[in-house]
Tab-separated table of C-alpha atoms in Angstrom:
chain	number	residue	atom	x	y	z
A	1	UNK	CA	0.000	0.000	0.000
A	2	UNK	CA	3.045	2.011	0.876
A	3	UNK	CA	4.642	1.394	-2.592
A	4	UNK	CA	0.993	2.396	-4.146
A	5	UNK	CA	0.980	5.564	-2.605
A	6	UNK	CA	4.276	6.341	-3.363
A	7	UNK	CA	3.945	5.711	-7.002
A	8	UNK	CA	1.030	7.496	-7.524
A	9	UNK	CA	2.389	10.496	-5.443
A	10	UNK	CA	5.684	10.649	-7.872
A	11	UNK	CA	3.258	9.913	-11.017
A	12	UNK	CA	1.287	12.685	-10.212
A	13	UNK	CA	4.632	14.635	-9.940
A	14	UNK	CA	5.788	14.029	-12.995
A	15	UNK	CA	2.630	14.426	-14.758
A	16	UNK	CA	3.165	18.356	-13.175
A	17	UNK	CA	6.620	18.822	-14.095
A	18	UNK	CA	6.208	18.008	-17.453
A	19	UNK	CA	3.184	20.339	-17.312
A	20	UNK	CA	5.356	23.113	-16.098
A	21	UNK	CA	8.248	22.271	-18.673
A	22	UNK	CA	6.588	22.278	-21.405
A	23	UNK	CA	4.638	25.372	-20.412
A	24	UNK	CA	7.971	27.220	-20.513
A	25	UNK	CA	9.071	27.406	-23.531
A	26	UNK	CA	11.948	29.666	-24.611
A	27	UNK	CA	10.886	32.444	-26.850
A	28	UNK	CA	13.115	34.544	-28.746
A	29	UNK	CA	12.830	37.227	-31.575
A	30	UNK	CA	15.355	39.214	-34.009
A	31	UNK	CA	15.012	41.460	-37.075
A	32	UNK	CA	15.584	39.047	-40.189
A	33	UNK	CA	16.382	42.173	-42.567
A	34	UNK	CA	18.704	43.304	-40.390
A	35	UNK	CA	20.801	40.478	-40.184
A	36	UNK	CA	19.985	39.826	-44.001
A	37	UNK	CA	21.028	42.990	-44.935
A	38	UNK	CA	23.976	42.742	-43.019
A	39	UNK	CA	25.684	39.704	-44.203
A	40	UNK	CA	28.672	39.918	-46.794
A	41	UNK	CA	26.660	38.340	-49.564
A	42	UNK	CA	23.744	40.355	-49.591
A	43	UNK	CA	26.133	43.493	-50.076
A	44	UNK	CA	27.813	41.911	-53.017
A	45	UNK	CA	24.430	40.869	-54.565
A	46	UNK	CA	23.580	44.834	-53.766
A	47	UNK	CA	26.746	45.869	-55.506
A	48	UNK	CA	26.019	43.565	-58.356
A	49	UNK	CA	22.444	44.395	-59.124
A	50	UNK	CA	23.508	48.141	-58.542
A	51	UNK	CA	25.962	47.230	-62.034
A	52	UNK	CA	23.282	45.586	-63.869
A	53	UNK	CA	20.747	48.298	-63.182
A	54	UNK	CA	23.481	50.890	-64.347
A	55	UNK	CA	24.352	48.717	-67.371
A	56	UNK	CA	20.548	48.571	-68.452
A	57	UNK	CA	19.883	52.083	-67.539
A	58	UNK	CA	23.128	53.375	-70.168
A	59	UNK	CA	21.382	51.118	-73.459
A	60	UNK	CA	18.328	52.916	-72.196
A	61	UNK	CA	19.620	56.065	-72.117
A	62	UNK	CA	21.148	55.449	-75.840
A	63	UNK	CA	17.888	54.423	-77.285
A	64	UNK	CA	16.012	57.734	-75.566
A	65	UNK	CA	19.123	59.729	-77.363
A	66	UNK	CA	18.112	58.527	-80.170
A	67	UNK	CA	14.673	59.221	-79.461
A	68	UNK	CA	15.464	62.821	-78.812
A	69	UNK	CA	17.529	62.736	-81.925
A	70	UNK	CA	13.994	61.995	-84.526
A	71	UNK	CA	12.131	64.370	-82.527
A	72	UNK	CA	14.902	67.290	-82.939
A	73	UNK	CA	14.793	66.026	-86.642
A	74	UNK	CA	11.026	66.203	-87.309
A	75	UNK	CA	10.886	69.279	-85.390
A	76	UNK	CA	14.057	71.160	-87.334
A	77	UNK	CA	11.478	69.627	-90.630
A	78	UNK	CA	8.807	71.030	-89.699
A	79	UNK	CA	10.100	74.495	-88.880
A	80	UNK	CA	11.691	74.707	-92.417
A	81	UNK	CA	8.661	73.037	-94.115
A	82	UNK	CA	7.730	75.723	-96.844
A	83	UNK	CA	5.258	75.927	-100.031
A	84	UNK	CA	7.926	74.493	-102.184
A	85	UNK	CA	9.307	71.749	-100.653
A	86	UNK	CA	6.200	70.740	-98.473
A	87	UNK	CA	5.155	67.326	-100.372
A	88	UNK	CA	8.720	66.445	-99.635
A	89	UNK	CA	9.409	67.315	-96.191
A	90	UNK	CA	6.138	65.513	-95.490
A	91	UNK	CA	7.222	62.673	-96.996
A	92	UNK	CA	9.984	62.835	-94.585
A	93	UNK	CA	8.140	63.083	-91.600
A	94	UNK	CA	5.909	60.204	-92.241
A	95	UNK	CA	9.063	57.991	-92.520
A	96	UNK	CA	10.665	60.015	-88.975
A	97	UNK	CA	7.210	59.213	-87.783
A	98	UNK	CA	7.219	55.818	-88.230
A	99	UNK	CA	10.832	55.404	-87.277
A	100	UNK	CA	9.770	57.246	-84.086
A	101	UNK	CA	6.827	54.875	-83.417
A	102	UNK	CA	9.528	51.766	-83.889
A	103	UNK	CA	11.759	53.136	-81.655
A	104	UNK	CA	9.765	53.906	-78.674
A	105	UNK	CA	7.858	50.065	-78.949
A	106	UNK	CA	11.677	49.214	-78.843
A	107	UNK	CA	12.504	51.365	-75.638
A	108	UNK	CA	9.453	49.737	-74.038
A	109	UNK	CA	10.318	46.369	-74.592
A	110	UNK	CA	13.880	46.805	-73.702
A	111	UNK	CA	12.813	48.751	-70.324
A	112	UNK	CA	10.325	45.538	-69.939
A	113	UNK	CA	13.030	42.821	-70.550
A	114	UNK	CA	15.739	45.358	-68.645
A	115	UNK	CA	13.333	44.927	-65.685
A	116	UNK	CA	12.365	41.446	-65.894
A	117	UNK	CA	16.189	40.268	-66.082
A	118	UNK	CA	17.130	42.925	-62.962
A	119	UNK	CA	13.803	40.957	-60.852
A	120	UNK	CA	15.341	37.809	-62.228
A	121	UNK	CA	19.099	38.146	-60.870
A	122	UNK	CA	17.955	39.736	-57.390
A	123	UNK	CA	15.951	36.102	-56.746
A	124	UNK	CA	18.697	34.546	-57.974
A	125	UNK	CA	20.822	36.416	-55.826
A	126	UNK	CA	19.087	36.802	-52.540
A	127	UNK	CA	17.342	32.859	-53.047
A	128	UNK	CA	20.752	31.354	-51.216
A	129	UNK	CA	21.282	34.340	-48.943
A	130	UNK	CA	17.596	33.937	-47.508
A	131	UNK	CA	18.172	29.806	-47.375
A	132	UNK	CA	21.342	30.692	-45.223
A	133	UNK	CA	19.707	33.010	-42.824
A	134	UNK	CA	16.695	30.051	-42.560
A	135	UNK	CA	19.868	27.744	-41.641
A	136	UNK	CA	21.392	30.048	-39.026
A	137	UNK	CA	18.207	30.570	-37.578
A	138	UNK	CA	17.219	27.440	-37.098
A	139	UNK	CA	20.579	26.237	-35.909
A	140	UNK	CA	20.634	29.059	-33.459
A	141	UNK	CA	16.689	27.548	-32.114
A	142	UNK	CA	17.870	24.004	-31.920
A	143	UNK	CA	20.954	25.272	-30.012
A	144	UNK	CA	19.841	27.411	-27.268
A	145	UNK	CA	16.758	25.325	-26.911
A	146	UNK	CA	13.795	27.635	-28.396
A	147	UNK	CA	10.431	26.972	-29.298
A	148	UNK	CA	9.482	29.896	-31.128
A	149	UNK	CA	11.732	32.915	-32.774
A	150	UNK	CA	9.808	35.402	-34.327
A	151	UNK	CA	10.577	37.921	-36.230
A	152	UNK	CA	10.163	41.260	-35.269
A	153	UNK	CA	10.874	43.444	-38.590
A	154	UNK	CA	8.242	41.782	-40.420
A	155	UNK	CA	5.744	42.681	-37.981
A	156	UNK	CA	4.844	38.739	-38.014
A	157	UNK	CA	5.052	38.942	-34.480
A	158	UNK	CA	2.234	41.743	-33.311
A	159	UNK	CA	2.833	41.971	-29.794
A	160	UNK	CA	6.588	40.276	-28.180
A	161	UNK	CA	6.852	41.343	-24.247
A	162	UNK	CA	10.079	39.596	-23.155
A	163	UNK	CA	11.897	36.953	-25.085
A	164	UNK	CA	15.261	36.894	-25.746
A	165	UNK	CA	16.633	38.678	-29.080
A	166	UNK	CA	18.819	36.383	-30.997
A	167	UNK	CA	19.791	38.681	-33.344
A	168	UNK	CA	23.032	38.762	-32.338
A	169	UNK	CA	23.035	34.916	-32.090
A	170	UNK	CA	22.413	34.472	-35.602
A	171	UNK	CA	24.881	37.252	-36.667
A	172	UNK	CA	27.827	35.191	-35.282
A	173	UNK	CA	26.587	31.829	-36.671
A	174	UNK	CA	26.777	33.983	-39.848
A	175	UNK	CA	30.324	35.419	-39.294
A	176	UNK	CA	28.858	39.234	-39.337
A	177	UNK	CA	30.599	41.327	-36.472
């Protein structure tokens, strides 16, 4: 009888300390972007979409030139169009016009394209950056033990009130000072 209530006395003890362990679970919270946009890579990716951007932006800038260039021409036309030579400067400015019309579909599909490749190399570029910080993160959870990070600059967390910040945690699994 002894033993009986003995073993239900240290049952009923566990059954409450596992209650009260797993009712404290370890929260903690950092700013993803931060530590995103603090890591080596995502500079470089910064530096390198900064030189494609700049790249695109100078064949724009050619084509507008040109642009410029059939609009100065039709004008300087038009301004000397007289009696005399009319049927032929109008002949001349339906051919600028046209010319014109080609080369601004042009400049629009090249901005298009120009901003479809930039979108295309910044998810190539920040896809293994993001699947690093995922890593860290969760290395950083298993290690220390939590059962929830949030993040904080996302505003996926609405309301934190304590928890640790492993911000810096993650950082230094990352190698950023």
């Amino acid at each position: 009888m002894k033993n009986l209530v003995k073993g239900a006395v240290l049952a009923v003890g566990l059954f409450a300390g596992l209650q009260i362990a797993s009712a404290q679970q370890k929260i903690g919270h950092l700013n993803a972007d931060e530590v995103f946009q603090a890591t080596a890579e995502f500079k470089a990716a910064q530096e390198q979409l900064k030189t494609l951007g700049e790249t695109k932006q100078k064949e724009l800038d050619g084509m507008i030139a040109e642009l410029q260039k059939k609009q100065k021409e039709a004008d300087e036309l038009m301004n000397n169009q007289s009696p005399a030579n009319k049927a032929e400067t109008e002949t001349k400015l339906q051919a600028l016009g046209q010319e014109f019309q080609q080369l601004q579909t042009r400049v629009q599909e090249v901005q298009k394209v120009a901003q479809d490749d930039v979108r295309k190399k910044e998810q190539e570029l920040m896809t293994p950056i993001q699947s690093k910080l995922m890593t860290a993160i969760n290395s950083v959870a298993k290690e220390k033990g939590y059962a929830y990070i949030f993040d904080i600059g996302s505003g996926a967390a609405v309301y934190y009130d304590g928890g640790e910040d492993v911000t810096a945690d993650v950082k230094a699994k990352l190698g950023i000072k």
